[in-house]
CSV table of C-alpha atoms in Angstrom, one decimal:
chain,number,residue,atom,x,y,z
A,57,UNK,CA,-130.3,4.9,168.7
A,58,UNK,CA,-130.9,6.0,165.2
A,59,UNK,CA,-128.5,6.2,162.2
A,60,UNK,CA,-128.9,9.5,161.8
A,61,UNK,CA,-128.6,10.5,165.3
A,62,UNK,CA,-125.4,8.6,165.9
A,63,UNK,CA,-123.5,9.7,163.0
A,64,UNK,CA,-124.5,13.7,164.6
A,65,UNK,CA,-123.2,12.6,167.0
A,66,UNK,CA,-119.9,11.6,166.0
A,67,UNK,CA,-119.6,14.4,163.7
A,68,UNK,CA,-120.1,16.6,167.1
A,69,UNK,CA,-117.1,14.9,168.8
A,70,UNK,CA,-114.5,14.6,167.0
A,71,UNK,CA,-111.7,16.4,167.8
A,72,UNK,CA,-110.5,17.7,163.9
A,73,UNK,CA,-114.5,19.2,163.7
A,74,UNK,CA,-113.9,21.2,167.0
A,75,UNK,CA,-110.0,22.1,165.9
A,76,UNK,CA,-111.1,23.3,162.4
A,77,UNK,CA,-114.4,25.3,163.6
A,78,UNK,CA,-111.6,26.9,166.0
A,79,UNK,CA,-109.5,27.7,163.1
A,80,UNK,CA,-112.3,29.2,161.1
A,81,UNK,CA,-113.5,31.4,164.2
A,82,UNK,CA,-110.0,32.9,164.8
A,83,UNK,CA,-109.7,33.6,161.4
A,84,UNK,CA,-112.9,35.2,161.0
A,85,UNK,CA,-112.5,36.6,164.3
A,86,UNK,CA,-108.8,38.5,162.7
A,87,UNK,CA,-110.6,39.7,159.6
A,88,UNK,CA,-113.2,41.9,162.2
A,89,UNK,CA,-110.6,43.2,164.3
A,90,UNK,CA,-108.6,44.4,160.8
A,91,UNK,CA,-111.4,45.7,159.5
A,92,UNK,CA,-112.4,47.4,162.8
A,93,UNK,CA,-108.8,49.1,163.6
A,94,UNK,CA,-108.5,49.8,159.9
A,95,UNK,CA,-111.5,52.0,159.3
A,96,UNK,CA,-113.1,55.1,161.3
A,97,UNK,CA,-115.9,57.2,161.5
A,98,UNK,CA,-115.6,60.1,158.7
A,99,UNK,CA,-116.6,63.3,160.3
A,100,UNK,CA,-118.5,66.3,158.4
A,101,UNK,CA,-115.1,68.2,159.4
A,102,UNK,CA,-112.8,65.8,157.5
A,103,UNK,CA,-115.4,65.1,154.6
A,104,UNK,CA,-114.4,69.3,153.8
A,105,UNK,CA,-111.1,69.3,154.4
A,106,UNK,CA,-110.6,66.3,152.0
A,107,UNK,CA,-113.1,68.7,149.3
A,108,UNK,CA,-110.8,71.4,150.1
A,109,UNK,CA,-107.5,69.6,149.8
A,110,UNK,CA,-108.6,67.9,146.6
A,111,UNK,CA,-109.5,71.4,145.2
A,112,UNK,CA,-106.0,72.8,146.0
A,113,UNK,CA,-103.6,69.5,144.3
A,114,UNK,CA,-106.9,70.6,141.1
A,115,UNK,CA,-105.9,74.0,141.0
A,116,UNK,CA,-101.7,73.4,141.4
A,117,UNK,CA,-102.4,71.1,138.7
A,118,UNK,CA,-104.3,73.6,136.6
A,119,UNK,CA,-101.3,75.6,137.1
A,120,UNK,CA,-98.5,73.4,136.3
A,121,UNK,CA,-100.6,72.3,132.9
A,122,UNK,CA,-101.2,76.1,132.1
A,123,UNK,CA,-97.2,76.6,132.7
A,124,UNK,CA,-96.1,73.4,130.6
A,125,UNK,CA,-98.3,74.7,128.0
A,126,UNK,CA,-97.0,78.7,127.7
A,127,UNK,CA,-93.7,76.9,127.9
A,128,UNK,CA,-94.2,74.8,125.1
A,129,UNK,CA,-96.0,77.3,122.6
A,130,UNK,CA,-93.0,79.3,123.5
A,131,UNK,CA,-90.8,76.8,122.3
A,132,UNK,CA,-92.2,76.3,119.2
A,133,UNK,CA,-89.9,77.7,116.2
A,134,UNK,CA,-87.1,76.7,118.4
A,135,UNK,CA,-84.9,73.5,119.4
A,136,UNK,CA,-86.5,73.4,122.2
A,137,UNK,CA,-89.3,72.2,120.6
A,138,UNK,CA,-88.1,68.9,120.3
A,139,UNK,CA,-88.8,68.3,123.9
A,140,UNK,CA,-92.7,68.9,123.3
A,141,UNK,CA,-95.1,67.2,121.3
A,142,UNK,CA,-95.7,68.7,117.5
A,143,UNK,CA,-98.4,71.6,117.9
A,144,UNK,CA,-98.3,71.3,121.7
A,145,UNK,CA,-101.2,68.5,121.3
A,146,UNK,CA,-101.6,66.4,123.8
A,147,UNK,CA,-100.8,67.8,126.9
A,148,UNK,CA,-102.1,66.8,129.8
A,149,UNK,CA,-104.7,68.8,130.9
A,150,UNK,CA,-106.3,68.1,134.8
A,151,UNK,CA,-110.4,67.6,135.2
A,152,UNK,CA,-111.8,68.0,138.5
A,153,UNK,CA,-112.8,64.2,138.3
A,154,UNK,CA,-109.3,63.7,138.7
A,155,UNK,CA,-109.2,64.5,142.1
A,156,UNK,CA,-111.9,63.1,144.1
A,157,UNK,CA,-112.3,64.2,147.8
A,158,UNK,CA,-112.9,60.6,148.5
A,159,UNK,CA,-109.1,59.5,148.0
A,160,UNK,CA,-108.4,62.4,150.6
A,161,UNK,CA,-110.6,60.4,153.3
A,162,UNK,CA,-109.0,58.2,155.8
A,163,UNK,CA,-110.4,54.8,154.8
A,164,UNK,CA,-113.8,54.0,156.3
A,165,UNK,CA,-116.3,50.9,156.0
A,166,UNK,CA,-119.0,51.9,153.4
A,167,UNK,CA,-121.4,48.8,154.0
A,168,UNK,CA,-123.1,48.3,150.7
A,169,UNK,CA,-120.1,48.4,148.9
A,170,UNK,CA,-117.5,46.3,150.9
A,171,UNK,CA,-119.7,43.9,152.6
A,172,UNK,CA,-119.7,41.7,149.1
A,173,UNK,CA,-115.8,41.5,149.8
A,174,UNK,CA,-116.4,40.3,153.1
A,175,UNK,CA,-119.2,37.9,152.2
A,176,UNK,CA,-116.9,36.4,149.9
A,177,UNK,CA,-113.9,35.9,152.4
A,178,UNK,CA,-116.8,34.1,154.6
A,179,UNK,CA,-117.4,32.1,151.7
A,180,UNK,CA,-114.4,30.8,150.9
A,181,UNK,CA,-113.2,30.3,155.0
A,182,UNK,CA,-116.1,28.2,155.1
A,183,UNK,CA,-116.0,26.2,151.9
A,184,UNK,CA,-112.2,25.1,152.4
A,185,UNK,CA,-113.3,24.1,155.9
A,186,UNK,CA,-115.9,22.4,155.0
A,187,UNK,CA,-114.1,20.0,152.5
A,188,UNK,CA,-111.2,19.3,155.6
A,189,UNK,CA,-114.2,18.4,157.6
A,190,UNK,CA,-116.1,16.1,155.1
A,191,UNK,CA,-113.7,14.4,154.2
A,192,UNK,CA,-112.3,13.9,157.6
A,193,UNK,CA,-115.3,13.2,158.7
A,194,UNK,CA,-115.8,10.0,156.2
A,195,UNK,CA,-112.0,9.1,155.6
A,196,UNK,CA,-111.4,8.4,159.4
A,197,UNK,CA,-114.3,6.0,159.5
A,198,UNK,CA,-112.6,4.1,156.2
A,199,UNK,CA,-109.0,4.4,157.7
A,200,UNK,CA,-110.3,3.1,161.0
A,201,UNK,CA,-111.7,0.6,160.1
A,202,UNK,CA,-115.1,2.1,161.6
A,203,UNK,CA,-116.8,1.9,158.4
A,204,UNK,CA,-116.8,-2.1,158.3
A,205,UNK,CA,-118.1,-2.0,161.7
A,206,UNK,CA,-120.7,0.0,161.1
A,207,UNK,CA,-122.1,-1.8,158.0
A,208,UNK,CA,-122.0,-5.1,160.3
A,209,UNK,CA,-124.7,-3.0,162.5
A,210,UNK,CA,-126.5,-1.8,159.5
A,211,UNK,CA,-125.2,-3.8,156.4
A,212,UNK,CA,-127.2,-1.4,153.9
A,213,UNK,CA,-124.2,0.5,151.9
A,214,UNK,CA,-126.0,3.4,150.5
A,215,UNK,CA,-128.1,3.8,153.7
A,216,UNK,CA,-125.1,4.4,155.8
A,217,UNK,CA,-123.0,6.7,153.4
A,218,UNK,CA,-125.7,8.6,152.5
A,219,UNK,CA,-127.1,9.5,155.9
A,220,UNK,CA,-123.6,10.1,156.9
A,221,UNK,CA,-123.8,12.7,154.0
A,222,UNK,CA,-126.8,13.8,154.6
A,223,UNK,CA,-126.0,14.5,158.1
A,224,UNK,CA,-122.9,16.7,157.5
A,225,UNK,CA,-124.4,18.6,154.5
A,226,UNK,CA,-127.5,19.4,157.2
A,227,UNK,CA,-125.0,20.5,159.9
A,228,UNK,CA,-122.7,22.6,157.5
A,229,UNK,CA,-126.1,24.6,156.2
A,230,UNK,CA,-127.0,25.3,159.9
A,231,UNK,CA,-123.5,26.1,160.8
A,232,UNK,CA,-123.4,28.4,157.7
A,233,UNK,CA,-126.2,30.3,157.8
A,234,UNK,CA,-125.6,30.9,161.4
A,235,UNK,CA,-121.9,32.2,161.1
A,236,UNK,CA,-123.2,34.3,158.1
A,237,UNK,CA,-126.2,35.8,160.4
A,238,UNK,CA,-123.6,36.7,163.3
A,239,UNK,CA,-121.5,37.6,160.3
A,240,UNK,CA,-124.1,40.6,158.7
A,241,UNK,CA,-124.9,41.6,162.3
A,242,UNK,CA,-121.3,42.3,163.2
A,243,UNK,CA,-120.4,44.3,160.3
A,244,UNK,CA,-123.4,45.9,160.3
A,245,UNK,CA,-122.2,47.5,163.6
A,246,UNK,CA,-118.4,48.1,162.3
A,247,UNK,CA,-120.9,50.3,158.9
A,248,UNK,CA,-122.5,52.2,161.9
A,249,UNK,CA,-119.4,53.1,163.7
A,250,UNK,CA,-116.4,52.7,161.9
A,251,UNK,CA,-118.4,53.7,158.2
A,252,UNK,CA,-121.2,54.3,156.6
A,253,UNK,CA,-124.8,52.4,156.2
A,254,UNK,CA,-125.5,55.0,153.0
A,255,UNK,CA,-127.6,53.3,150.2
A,256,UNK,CA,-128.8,50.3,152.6
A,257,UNK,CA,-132.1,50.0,151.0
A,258,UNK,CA,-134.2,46.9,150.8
A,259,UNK,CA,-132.8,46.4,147.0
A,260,UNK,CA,-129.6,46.3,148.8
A,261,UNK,CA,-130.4,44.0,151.1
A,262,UNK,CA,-132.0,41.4,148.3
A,263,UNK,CA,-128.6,41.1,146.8
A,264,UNK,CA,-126.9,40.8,149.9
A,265,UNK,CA,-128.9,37.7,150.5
A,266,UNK,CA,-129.0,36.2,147.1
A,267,UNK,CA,-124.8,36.8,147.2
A,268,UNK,CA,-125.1,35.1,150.8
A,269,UNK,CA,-127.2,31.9,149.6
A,270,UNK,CA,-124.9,31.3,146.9
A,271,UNK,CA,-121.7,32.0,149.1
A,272,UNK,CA,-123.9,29.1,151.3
A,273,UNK,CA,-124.4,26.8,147.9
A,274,UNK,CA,-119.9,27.0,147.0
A,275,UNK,CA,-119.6,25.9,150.8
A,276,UNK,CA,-122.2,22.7,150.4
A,277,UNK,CA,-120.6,21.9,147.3
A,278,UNK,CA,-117.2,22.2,148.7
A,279,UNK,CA,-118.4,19.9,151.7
A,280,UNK,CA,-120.1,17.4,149.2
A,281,UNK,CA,-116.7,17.1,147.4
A,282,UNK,CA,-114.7,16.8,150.3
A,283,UNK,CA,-116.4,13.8,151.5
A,284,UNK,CA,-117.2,11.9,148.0
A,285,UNK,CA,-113.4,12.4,147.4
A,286,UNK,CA,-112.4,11.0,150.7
A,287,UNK,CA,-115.4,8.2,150.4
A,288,UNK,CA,-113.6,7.1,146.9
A,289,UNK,CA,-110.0,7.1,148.4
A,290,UNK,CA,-111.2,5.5,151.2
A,291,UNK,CA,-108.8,8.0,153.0
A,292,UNK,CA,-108.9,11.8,153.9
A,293,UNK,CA,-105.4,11.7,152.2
A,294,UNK,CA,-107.0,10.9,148.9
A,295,UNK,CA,-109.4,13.7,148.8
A,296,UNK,CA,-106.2,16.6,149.3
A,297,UNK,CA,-104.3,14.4,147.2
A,298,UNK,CA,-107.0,15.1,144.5
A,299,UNK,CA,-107.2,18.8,145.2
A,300,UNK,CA,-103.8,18.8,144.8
A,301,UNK,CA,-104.1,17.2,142.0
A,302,UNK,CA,-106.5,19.1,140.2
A,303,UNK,CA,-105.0,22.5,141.1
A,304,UNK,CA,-102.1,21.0,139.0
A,305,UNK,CA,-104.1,19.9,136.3
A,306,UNK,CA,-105.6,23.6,136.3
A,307,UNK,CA,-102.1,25.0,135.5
A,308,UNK,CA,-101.4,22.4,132.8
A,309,UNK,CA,-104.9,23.1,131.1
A,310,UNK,CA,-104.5,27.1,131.8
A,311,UNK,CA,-100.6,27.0,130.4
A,312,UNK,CA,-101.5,24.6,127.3
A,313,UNK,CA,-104.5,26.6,126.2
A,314,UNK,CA,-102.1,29.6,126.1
A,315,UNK,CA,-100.4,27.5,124.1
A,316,UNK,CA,-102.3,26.7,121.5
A,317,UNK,CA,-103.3,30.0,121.2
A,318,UNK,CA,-107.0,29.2,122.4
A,319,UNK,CA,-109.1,32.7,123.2
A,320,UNK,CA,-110.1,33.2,126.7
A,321,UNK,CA,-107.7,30.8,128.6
A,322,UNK,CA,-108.3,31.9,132.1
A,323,UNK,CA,-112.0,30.9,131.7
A,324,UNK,CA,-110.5,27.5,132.4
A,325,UNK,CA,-109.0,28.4,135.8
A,326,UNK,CA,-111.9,26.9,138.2
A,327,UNK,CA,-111.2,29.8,141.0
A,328,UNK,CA,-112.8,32.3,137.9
A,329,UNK,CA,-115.5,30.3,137.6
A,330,UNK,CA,-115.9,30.7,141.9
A,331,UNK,CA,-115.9,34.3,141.2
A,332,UNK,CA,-118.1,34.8,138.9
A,333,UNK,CA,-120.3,32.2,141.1
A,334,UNK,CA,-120.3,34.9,144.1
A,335,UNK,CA,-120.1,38.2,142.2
A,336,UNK,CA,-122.8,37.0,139.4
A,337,UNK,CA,-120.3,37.5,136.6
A,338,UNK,CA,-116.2,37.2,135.3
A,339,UNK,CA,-115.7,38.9,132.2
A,340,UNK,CA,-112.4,37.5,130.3
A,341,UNK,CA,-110.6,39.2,128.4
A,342,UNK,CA,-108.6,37.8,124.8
A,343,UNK,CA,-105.1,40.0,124.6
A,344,UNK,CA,-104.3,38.7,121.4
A,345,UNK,CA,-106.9,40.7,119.7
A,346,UNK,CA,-106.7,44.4,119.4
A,347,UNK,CA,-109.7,46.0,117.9
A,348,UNK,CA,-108.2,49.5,117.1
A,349,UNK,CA,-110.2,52.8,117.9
A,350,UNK,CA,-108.7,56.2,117.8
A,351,UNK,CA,-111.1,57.2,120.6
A,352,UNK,CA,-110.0,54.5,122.5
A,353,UNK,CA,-107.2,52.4,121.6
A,354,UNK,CA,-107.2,48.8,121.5
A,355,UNK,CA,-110.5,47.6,122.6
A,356,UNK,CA,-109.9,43.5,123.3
A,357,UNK,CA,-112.5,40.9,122.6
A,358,UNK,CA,-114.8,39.7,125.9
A,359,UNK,CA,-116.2,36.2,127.3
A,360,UNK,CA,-118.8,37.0,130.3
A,361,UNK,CA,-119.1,33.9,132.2
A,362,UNK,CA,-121.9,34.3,134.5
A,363,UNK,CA,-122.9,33.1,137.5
A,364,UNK,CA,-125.8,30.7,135.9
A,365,UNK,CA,-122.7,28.9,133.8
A,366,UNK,CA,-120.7,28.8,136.7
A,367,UNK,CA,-123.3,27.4,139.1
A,368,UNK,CA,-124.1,24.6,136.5
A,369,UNK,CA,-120.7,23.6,135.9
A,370,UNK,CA,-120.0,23.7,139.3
A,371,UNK,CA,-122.9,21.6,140.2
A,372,UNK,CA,-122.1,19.0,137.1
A,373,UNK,CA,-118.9,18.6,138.9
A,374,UNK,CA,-120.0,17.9,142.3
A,375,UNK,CA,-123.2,15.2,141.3
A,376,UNK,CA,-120.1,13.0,138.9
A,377,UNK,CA,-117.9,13.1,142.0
A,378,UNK,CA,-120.6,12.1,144.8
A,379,UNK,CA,-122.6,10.0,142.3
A,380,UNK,CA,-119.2,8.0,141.5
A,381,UNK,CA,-118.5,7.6,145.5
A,382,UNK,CA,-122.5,6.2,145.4
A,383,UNK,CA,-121.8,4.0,143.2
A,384,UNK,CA,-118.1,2.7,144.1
A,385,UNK,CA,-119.8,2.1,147.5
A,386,UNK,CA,-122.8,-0.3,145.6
A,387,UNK,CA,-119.8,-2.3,144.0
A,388,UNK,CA,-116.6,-2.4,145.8
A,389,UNK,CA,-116.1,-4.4,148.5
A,390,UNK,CA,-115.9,-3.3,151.9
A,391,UNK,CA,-113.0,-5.1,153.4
């Protein structure tokens, strides 16, 4: 039997793969049902009663503005007027913007624009999964002792760890692009009977997919770290003890760049960077500065981190941690 097509095997039967998959599916499986009980179909019928009952709170509104305003011209001269702003500037007055009909809607799927939420939730379900299973996968055969066996069959280091890599990065891809197939396909049907499929275009479609095949790259990654941290450790222990780990570190950079009064400080949170992987961009914002406008009030200084920044970092990261586990399996020993 091959190398490669023993270790898919193994991957395919062991008992933590099946339990996680499980997990992911009933998770996955929750967010459908919410989504499905949570929306409905929005009926020509409601879509003018929500235009008329938004035209009704416009035109109380109007009222009540009109009434404060008399009231407060009124006032003026007298002590009353100390309750109102000088000149009666500034009152509130209502637009029609104010009250869209859409807030009068019971809620209801609009594809285009909520499906990006839900390929990010797929994303995420599948990338923490992922790293469980990776570095299960690898950390069991170290704990077991497995791994010395193995290399006693095939005493070639990088051989065997890499086609045990290579084997559950393979599987992960078909297992994600299939999930996220079945995943468009069902929500596609909650958009044509629970929403809306307005503004599906082929444009709209494009970014769909290009949001999907990076969703698919945070999951490999996520995989690829998983096992290279658990390959290092020589444990699946070691690999959450250094997710742990890092999150900690995260807080201690995020809380001593606030310190030191550095701009920008949650562009060092790694999650942002995860965001602006999947939704192309994260802008930050720098509170400390206030540029001043009359027109607008304080307008605060801006760091875009984009999606190409993000994806490089991200992929910096994940070669120094699976390079490292390449090359502590060259020169460690095995025993």
């Amino acid at each position: 039997m091959s190398l490669a097509r023993a270790e898919t095997r193994r991957l395919y039967k062991r008992r933590f793969t099946k339990l996680v998959l499980l997990g992911v599916l009933l998770v996955l499986g929750a967010t459908v049902a919410g989504t499905w009980f949570s929306n409905e179909k929005v009926t020509p019928a409601q879509v003018a009663d929500a235009k008329a009952q938004a035209d009704r709170d416009y035109q109380t509104s109007l009222q009540s503005a009109q009434q404060d305003q008399q009231k407060c011209q009124a006032a003026q001269g007298t002590a009353d007027a100390a309750n109102w702003p000088p000149g009666c500037e500034g009152l509130y007055t209502p637009q029609p913007e104010d009250f869209n009909y859409v807030w009068y809607m019971p809620a209801s799927f609009e594809f285009v624009e909520e499906f990006p939420d839900m390929i990010s939730v797929l994303a995420v379900v599948l990338a923490a999964a992922a790293f469980l299973i990776g570095a299960s996968f690898v950390g069991a055969e170290w704990n077991s002792g497995g791994m010395m066996n193995l290399l006693l069959w095939r005493p070639q280091r990088l051989r065997v760890l890499g086609t045990k890599m290579f084997v559950f990065l393979g599987w992960l891809i078909s297992w994600t692009v299939v999930l996220t197939a079945v995943w468009a396909g069902v929500f596609r049907v909650i958009a044509e009977t629970r929403g809306s499929t307005e503004k599906l275009t082929s444009g709209a479609w494009q970014s769909i997919g290009l949001m999907g095949l990076r969703g698919l790259g945070m999951v490999v990654a996520a995989g690829a770290l998983g096992f290279a941290m658990a390959s290092l450790g020589r444990h699946t222990g070691m690999a959450l003890g250094a997710l742990i780990g890092l999150g900690a570190l995260q807080i201690g950079v995020y809380v001593m760049a606030q310190l030191a009064g550095l701009k920008y400080p949650e562009a060092y949170l790694a999650p942002l960077w995860g965001f602006a992987w999947l939704y192309k961009e994260f802008v930050v914002q720098d509170y400390n500065s206030c540029d001043f406008s009359t027109s607008s009030g304080c307008e605060y200084a801006t760091f875009t981190l984009t999606w190409q920044v993000a994806g490089i970092g991200m992929a910096i990261f994940a070669l120094l941690v699976v390079g490292t586990s390449m090359w502590t399996m060259r020169r460690r020993d095995i025993t």
